[in-house]
PDB file of C-alpha atoms and ligand atoms in Angstrom:
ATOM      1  CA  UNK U   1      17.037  -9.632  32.831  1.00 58.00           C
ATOM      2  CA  UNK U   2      16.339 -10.573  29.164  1.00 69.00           C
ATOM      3  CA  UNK U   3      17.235  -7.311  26.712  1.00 86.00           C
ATOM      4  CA  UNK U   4      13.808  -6.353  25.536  1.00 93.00           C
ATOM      5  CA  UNK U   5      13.683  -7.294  21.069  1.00 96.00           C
ATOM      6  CA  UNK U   6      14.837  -4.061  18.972  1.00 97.00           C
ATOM      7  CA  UNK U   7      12.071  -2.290  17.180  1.00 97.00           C
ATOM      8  CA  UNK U   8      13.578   0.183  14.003  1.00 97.00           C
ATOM      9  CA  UNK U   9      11.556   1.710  12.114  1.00 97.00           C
ATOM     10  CA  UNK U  10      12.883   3.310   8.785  1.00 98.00           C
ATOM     11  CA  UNK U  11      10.977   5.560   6.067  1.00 97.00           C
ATOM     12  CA  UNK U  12      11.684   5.410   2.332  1.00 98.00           C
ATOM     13  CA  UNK U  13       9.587   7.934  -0.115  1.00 97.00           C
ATOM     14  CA  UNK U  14       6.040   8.652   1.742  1.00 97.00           C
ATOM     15  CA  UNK U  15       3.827  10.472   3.593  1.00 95.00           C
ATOM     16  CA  UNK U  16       4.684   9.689   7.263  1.00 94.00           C
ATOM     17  CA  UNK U  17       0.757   8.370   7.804  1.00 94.00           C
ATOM     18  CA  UNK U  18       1.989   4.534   8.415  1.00 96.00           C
ATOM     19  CA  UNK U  19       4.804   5.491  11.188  1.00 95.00           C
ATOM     20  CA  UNK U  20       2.079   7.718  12.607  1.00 94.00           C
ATOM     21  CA  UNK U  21       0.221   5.194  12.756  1.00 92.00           C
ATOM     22  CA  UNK U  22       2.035   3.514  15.451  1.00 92.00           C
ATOM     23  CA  UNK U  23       2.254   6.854  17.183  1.00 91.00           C
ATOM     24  CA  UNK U  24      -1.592   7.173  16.821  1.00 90.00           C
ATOM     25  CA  UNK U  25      -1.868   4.013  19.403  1.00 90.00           C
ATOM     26  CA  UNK U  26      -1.817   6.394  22.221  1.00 85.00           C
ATOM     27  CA  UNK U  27      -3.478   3.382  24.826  1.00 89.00           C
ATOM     28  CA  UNK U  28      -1.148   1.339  23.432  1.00 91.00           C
ATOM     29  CA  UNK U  29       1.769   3.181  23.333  1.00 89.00           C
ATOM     30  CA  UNK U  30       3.373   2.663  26.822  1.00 89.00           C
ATOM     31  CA  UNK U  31       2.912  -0.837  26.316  1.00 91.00           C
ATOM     32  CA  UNK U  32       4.785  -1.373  23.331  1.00 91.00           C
ATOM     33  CA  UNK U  33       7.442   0.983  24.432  1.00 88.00           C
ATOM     34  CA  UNK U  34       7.774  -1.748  27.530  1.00 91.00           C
ATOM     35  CA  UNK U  35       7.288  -5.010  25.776  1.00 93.00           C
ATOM     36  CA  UNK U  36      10.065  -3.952  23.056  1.00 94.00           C
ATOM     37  CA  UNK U  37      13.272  -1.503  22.638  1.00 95.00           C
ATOM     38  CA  UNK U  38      12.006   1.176  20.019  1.00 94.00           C
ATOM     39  CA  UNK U  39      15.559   1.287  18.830  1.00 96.00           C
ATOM     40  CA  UNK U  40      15.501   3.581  16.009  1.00 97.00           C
ATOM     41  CA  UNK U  41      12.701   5.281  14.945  1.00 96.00           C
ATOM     42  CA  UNK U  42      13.465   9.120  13.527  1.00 95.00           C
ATOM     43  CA  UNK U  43      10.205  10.504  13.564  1.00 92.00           C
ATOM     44  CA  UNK U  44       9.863   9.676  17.209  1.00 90.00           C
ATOM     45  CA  UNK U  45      12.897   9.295  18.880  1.00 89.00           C
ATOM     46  CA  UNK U  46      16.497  11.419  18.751  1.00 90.00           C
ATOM     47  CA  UNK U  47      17.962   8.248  20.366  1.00 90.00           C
ATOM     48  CA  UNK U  48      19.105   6.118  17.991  1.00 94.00           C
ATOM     49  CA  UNK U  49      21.087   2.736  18.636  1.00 95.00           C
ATOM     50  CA  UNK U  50      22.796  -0.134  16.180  1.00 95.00           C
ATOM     51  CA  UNK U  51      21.827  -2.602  14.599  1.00 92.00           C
ATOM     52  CA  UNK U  52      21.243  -5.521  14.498  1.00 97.00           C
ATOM     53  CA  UNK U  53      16.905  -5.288  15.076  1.00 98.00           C
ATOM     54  CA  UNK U  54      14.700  -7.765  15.830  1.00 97.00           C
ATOM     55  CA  UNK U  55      11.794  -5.962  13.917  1.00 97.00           C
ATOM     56  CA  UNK U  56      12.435  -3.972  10.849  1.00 98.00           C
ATOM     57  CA  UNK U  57       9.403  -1.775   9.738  1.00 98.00           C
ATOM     58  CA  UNK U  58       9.591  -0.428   6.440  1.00 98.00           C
ATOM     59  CA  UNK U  59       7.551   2.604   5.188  1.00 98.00           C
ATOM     60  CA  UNK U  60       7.907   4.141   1.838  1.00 98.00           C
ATOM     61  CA  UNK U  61       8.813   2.347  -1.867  1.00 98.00           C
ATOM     62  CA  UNK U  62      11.911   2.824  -3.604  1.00 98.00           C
ATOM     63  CA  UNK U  63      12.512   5.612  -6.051  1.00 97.00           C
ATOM     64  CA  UNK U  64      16.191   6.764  -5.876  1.00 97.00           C
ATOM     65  CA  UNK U  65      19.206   4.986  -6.502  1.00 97.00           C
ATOM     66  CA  UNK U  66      20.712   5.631  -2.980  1.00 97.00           C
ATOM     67  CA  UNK U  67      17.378   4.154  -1.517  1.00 97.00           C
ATOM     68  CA  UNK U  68      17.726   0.694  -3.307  1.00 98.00           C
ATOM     69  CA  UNK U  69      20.967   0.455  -1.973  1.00 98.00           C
ATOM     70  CA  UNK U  70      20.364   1.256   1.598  1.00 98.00           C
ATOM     71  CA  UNK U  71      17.058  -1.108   1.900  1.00 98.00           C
ATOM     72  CA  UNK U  72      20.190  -4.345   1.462  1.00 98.00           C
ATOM     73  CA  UNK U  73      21.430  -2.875   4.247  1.00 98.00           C
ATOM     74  CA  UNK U  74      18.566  -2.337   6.221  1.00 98.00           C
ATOM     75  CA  UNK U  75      17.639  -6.011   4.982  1.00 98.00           C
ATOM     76  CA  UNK U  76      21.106  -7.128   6.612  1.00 98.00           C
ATOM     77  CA  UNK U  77      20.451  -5.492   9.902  1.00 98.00           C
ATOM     78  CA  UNK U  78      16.683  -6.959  10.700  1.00 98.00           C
ATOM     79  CA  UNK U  79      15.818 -10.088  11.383  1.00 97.00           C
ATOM     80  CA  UNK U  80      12.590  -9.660  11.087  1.00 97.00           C
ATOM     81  CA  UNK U  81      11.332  -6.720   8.017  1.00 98.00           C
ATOM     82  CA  UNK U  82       7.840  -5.713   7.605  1.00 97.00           C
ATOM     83  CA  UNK U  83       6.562  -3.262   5.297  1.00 98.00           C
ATOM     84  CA  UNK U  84       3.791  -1.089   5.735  1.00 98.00           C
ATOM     85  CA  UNK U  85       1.310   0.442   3.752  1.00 97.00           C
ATOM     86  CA  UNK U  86       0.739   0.922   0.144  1.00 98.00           C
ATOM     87  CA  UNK U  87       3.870   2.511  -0.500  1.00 98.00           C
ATOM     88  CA  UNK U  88       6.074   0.126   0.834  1.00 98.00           C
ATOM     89  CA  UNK U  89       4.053  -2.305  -0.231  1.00 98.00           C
ATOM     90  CA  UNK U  90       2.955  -2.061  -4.055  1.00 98.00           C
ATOM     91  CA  UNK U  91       4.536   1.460  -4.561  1.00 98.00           C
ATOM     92  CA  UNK U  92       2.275   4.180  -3.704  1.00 97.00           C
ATOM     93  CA  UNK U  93       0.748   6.579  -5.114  1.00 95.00           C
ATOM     94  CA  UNK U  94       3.769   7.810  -6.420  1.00 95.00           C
ATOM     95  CA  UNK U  95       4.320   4.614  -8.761  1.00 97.00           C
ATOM     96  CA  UNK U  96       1.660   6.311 -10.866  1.00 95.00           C
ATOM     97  CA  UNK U  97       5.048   8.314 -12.560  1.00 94.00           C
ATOM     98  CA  UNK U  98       5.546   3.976 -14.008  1.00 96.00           C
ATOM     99  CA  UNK U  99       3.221   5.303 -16.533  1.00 95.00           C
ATOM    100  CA  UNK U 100       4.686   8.242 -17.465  1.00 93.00           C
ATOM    101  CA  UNK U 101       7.753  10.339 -18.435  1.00 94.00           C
ATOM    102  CA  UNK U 102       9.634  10.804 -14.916  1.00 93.00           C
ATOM    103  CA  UNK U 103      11.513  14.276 -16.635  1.00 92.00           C
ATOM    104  CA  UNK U 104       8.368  15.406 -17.839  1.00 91.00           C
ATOM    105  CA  UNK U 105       6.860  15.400 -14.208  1.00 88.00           C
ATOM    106  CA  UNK U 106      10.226  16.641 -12.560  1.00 91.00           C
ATOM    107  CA  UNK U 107       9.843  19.576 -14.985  1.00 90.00           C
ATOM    108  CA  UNK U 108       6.203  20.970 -14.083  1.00 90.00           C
ATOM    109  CA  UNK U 109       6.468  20.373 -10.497  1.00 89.00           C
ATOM    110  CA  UNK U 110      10.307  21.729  -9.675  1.00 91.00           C
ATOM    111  CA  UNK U 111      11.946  25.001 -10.426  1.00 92.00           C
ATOM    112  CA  UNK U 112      15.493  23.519 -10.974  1.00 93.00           C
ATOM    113  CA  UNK U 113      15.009  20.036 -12.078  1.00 91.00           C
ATOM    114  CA  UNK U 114      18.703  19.648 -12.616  1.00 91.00           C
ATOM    115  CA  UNK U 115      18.791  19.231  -8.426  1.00 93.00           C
ATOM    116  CA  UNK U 116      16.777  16.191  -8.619  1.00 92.00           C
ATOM    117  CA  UNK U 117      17.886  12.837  -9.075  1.00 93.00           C
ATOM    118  CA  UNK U 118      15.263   9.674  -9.393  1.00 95.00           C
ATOM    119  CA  UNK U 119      14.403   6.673 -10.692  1.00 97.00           C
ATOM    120  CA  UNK U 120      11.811   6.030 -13.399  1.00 95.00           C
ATOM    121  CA  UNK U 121      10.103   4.113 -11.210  1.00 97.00           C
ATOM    122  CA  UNK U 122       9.032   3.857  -7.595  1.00 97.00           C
ATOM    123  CA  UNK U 123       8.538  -0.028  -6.343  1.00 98.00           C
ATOM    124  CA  UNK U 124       7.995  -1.705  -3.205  1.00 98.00           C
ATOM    125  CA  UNK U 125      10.399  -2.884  -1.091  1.00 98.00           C
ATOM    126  CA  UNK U 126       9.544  -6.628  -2.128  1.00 98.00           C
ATOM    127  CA  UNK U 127      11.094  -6.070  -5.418  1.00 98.00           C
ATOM    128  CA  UNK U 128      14.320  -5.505  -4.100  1.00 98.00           C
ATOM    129  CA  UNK U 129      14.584  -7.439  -1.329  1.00 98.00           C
ATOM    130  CA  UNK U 130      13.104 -10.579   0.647  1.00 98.00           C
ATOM    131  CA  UNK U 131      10.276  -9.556   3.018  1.00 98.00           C
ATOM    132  CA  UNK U 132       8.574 -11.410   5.722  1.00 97.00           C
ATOM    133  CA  UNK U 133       5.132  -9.638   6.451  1.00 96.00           C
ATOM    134  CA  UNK U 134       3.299  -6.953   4.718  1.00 96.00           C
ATOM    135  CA  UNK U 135       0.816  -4.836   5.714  1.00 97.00           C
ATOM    136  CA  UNK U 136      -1.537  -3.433   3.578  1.00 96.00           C
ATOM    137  CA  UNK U 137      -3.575  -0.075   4.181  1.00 96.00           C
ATOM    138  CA  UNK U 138      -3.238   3.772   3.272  1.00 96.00           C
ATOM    139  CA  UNK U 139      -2.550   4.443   5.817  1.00 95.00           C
ATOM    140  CA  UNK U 140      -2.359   1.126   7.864  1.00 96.00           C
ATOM    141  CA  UNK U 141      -4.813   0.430  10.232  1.00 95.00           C
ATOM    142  CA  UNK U 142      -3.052   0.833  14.003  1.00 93.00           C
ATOM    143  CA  UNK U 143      -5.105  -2.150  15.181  1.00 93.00           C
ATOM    144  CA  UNK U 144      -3.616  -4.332  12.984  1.00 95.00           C
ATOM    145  CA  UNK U 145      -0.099  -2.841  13.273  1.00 95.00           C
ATOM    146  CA  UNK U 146      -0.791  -3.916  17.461  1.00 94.00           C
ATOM    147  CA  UNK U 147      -1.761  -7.522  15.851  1.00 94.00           C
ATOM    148  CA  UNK U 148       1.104  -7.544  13.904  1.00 95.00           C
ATOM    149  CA  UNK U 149       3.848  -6.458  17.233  1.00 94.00           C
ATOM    150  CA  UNK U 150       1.911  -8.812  19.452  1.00 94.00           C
ATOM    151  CA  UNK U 151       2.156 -11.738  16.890  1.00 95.00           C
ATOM    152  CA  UNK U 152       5.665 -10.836  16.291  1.00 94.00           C
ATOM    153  CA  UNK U 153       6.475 -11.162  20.378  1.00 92.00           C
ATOM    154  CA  UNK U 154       4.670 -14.239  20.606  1.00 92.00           C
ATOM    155  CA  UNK U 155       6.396 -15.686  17.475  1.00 92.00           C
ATOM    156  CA  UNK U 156       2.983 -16.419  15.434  1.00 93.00           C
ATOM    157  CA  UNK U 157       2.034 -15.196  12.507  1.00 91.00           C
ATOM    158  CA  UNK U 158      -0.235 -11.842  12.598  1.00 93.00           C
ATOM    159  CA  UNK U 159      -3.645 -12.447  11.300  1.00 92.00           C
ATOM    160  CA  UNK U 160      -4.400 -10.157   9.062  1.00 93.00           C
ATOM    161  CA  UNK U 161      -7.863 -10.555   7.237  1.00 94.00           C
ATOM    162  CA  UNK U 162      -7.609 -11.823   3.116  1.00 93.00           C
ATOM    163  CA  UNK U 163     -11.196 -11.261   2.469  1.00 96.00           C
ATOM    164  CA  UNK U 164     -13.026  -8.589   0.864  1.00 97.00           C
ATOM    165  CA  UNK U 165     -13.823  -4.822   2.064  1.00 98.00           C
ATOM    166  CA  UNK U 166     -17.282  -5.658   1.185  1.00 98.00           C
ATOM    167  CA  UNK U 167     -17.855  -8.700   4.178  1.00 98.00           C
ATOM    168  CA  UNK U 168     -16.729  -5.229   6.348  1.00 98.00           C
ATOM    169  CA  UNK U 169     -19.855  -3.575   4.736  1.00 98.00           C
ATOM    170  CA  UNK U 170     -22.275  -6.931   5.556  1.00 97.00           C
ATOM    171  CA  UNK U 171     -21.101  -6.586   9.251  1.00 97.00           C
ATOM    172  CA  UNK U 172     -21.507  -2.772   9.393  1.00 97.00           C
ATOM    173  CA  UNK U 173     -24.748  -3.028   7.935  1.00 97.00           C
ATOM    174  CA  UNK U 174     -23.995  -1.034   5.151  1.00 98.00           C
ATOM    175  CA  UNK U 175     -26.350  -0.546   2.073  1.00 97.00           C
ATOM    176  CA  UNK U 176     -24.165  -1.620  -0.927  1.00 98.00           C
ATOM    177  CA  UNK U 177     -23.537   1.078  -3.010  1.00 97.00           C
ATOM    178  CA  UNK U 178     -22.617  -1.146  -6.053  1.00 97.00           C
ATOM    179  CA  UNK U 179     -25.885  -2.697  -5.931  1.00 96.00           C
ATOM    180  CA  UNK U 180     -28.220   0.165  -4.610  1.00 96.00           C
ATOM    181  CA  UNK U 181     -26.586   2.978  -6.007  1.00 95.00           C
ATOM    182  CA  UNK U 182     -24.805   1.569  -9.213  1.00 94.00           C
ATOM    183  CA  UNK U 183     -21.845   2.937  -8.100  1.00 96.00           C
ATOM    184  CA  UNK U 184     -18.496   1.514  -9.489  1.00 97.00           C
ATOM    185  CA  UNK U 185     -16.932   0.066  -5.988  1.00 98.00           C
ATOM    186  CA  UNK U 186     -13.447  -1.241  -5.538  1.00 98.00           C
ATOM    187  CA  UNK U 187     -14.573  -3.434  -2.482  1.00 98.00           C
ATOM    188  CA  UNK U 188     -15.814  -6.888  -4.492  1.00 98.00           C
ATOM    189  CA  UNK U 189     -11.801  -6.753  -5.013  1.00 98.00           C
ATOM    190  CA  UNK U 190     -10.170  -4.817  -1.881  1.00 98.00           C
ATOM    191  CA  UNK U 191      -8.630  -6.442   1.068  1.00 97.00           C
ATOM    192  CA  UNK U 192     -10.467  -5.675   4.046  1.00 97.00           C
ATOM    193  CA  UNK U 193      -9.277  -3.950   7.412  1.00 94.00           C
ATOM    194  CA  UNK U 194     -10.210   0.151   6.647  1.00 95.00           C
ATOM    195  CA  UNK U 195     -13.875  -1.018   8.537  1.00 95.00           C
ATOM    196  CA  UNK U 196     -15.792  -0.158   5.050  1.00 97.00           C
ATOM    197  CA  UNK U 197     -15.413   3.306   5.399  1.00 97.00           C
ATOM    198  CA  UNK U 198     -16.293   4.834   1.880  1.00 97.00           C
ATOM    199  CA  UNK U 199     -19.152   2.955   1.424  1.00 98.00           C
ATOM    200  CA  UNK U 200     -20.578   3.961   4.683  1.00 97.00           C
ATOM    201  CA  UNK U 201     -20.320   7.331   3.392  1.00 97.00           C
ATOM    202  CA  UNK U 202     -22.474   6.671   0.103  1.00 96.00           C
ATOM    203  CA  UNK U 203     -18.716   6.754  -1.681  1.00 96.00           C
ATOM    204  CA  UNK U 204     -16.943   4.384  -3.841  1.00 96.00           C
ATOM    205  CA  UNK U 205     -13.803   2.235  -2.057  1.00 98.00           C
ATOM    206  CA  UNK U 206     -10.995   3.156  -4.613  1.00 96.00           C
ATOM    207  CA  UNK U 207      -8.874   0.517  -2.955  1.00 97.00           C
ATOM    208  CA  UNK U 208      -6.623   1.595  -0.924  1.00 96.00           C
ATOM    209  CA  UNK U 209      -6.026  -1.899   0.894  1.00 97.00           C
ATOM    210  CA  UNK U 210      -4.847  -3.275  -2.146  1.00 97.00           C
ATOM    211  CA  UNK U 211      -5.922  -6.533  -3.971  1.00 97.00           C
ATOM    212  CA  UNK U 212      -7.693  -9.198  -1.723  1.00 97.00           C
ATOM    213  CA  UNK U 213      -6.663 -12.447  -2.014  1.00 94.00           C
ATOM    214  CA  UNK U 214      -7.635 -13.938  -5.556  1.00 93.00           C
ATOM    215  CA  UNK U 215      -9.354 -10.860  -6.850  1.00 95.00           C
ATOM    216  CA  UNK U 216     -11.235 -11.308 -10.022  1.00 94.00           C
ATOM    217  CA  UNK U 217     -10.633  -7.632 -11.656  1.00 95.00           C
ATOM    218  CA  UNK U 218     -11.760  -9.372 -15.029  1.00 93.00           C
ATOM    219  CA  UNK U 219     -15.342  -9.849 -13.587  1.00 95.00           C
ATOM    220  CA  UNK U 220     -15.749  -6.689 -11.971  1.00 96.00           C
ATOM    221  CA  UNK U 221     -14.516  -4.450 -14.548  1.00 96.00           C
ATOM    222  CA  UNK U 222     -16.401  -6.224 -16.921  1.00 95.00           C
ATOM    223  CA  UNK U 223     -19.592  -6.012 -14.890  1.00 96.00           C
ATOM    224  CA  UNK U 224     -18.935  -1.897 -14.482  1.00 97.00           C
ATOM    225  CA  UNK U 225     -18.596  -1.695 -17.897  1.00 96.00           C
ATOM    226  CA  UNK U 226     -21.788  -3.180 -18.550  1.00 95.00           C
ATOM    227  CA  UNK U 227     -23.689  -0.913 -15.876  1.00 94.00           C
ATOM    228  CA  UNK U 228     -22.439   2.412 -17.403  1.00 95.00           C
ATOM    229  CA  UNK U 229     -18.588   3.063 -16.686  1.00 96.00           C
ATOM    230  CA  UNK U 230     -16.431   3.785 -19.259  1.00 95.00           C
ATOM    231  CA  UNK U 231     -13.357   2.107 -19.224  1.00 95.00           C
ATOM    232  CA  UNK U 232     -11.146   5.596 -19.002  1.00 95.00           C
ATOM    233  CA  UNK U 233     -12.803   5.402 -15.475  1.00 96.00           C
ATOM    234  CA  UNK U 234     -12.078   2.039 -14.362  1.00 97.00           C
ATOM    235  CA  UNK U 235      -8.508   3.289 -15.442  1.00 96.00           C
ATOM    236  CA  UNK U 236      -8.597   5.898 -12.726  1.00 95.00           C
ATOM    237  CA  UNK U 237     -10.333   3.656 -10.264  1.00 96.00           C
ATOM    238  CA  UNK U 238      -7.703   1.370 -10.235  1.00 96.00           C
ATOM    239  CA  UNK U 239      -5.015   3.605 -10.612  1.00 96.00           C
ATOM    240  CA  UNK U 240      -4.872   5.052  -7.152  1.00 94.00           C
ATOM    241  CA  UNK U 241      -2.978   4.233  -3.791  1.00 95.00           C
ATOM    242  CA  UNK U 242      -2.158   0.765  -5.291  1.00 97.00           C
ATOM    243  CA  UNK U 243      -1.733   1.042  -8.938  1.00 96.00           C
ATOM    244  CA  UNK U 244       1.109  -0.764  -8.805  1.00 97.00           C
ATOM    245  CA  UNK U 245       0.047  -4.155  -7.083  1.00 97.00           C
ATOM    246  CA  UNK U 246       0.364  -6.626  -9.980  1.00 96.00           C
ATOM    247  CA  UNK U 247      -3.499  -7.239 -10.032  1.00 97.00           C
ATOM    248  CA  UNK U 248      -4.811  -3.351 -10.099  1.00 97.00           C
ATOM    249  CA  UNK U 249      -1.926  -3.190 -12.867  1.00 97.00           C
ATOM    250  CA  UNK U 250      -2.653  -5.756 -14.832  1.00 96.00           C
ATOM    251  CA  UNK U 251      -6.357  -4.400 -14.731  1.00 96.00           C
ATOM    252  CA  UNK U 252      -5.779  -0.994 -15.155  1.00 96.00           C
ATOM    253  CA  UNK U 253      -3.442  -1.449 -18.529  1.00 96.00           C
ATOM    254  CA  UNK U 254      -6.113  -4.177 -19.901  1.00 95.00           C
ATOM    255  CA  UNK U 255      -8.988  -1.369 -19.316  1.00 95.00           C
ATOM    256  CA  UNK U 256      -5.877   1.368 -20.750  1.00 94.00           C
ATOM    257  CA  UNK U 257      -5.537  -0.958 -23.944  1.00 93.00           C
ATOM    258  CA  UNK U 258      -9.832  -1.031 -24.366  1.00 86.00           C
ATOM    259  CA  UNK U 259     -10.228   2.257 -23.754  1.00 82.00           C
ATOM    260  CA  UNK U 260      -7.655   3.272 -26.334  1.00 76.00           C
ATOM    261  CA  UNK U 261      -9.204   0.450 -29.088  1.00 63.00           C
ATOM    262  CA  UNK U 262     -12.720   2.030 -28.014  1.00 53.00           C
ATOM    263  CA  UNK U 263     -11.303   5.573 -28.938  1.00 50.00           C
ATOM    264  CA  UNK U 264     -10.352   4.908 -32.517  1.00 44.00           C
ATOM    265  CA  UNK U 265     -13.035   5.324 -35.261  1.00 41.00           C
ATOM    266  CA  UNK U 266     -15.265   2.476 -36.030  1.00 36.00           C
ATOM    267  CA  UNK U 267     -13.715   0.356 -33.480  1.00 37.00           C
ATOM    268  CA  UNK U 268     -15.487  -1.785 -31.927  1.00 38.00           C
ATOM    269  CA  UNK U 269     -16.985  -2.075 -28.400  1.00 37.00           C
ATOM    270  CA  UNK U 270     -14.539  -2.249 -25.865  1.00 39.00           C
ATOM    271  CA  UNK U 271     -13.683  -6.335 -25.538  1.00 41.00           C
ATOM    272  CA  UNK U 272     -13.626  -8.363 -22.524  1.00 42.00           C
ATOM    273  CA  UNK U 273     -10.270  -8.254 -20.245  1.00 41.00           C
ATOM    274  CA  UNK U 274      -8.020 -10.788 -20.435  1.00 44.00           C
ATOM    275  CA  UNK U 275      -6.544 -11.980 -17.414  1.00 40.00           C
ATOM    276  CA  UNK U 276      -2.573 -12.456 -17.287  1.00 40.00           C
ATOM    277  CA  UNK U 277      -2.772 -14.942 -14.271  1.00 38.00           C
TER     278      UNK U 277
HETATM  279  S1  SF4 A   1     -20.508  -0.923  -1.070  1.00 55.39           S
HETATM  280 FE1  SF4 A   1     -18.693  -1.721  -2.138  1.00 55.39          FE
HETATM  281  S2  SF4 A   1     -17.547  -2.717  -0.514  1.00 55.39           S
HETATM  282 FE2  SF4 A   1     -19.620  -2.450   0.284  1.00 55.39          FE
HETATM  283  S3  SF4 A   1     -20.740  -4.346  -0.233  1.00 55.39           S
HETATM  284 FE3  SF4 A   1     -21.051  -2.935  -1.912  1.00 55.39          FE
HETATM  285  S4  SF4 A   1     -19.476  -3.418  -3.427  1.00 55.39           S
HETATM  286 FE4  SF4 A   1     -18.841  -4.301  -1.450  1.00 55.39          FE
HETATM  287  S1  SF4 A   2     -10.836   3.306  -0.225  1.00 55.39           S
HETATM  288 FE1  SF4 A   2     -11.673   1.272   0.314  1.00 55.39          FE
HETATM  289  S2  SF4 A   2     -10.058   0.314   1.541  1.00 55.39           S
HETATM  290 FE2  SF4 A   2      -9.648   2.536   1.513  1.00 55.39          FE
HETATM  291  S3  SF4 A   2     -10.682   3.397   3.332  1.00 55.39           S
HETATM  292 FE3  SF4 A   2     -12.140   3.553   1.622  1.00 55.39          FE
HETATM  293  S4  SF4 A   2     -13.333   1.667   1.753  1.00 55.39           S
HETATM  294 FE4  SF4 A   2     -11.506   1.317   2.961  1.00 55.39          FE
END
């Protein structure tokens, strides 16, 4: 009998949502536990056996020192790594602390600081090692994560869609709330794969699928900007789940730099953003 492929699963700084994710496919669950060998996976299994995996999933971005040394390893021991979800993928929402002091935040939020020990920063796995697939989402989307297992088994590439969150809003009928509403709405610019939630809810998407593919932040900021929104919240908008995906970034510190022009006196209107790429 052919030894079923090796499934690990291994958290870095997160929630937990994206590995629940895969235990949220309760149909599905059986099925993956038969088609591969969930060989270490802490949240759901005591169980755990060696290395080498076929699959590496990868939740969580890196923020301590320890961490970027142990994703080389875990980098060593898959054959196959995947990261999952915003954190893993772009940083999280914890790479908002890239903008800030990293002590000062350690001091309001602890009681002994001195027992912490971080980095500055909190990045995605990509920046520290090579990855082969990532998914986006926060949390993913399970469907997807079953795409991505059942690609991975049949040795294609998982399809994943690269357009925006607002085709999701065409096909679910949704009234725009950009257009209808004049809402400031991440979707123009947000992969798709969430279903269109927030807008189906009257609500703004803040992104949390990342950057589609060839975003045009430029445009759409610019556009806001000229409906009503000050650029302090564009700053916010983009600053969320995926502040640190080079295109929300680059946006977010171009609307930053405008908004801070705009505040000083008799400067003038906030100018167009340039785009870096
Ligand atoms: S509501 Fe947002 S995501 Fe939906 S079509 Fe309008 S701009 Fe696009
Ligand atoms: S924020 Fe955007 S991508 Fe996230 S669930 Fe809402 S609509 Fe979907």
């Amino acid at each position: 009998m052919t030894a079923k492929p090796k499934l690990a699963v291994f958290k870095f700084a997160s929630c937990d949502g994206c590995q629940l994710s895969l235990l949220s496919c309760e149909d599905e669950l059986l099925t993956i536990a038969g088609a591969v060998e969930i060989a270490y996976f802490l949240e759901a299994r005591t169980q755990q056996l060696e290395g080498p995996y076929d699959i590496g999933l990868v939740e969580g971005s890196i923020t301590t020192a320890e961490d970027a040394e142990r994703i080389h390893e875990i980098r060593r021991q898959c054959k196959f790594l995947v990261t999952i979800g915003a954190c893993a993928t772009a940083g999280g929402i914890q790479a908002l602390k890239n903008w800030a002091n990293v002590d000062d935040f350690i001091a309001q939020v602890y009681a002994r600081p001195e027992y912490i020990s971080t980095l500055a920063t909190s990045t995605p796995i990509s920046d520290h090692v090579a990855v082969d697939f990532e998914l986006r989402g926060c949390p993913i989307n399970k469907q997807q994560l079953l795409e991505l297992i059942a690609a991975f088994l049949r040795g294609a590439r998982p399809r994943t869609p690269s357009y925006a969150v607002c085709v999701e809003c065409k096909r679910n009928l949704t009234v725009c709330v950009a257009v209808a509403q004049g809402i400031a709405c991440l979707g123009p610019v947000t992969q798709a794969g969430c279903g269109a939630i927030c807008p189906a809810f009257h609500r703004d998407c803040f992104g949390c699928y990342g950057p589609k593919e060839q975003p045009n932040l430029v445009s759409i900021t610019t556009h806001y900007i000229t409906q009503g929104s000050t650029p302090e919240s564009l700053v916010r908008l983009t600053r969320s789940f995926n502040s640190n995906a080079p295109d929300f970034r680059e946006a977010s510190d171009a609307l930053a730099a405008a908004s801070d022009d705009h505040s000083q006196p008799g400067a003038a209107p906030c100018p167009p953003i340039e785009h870096s790429s």
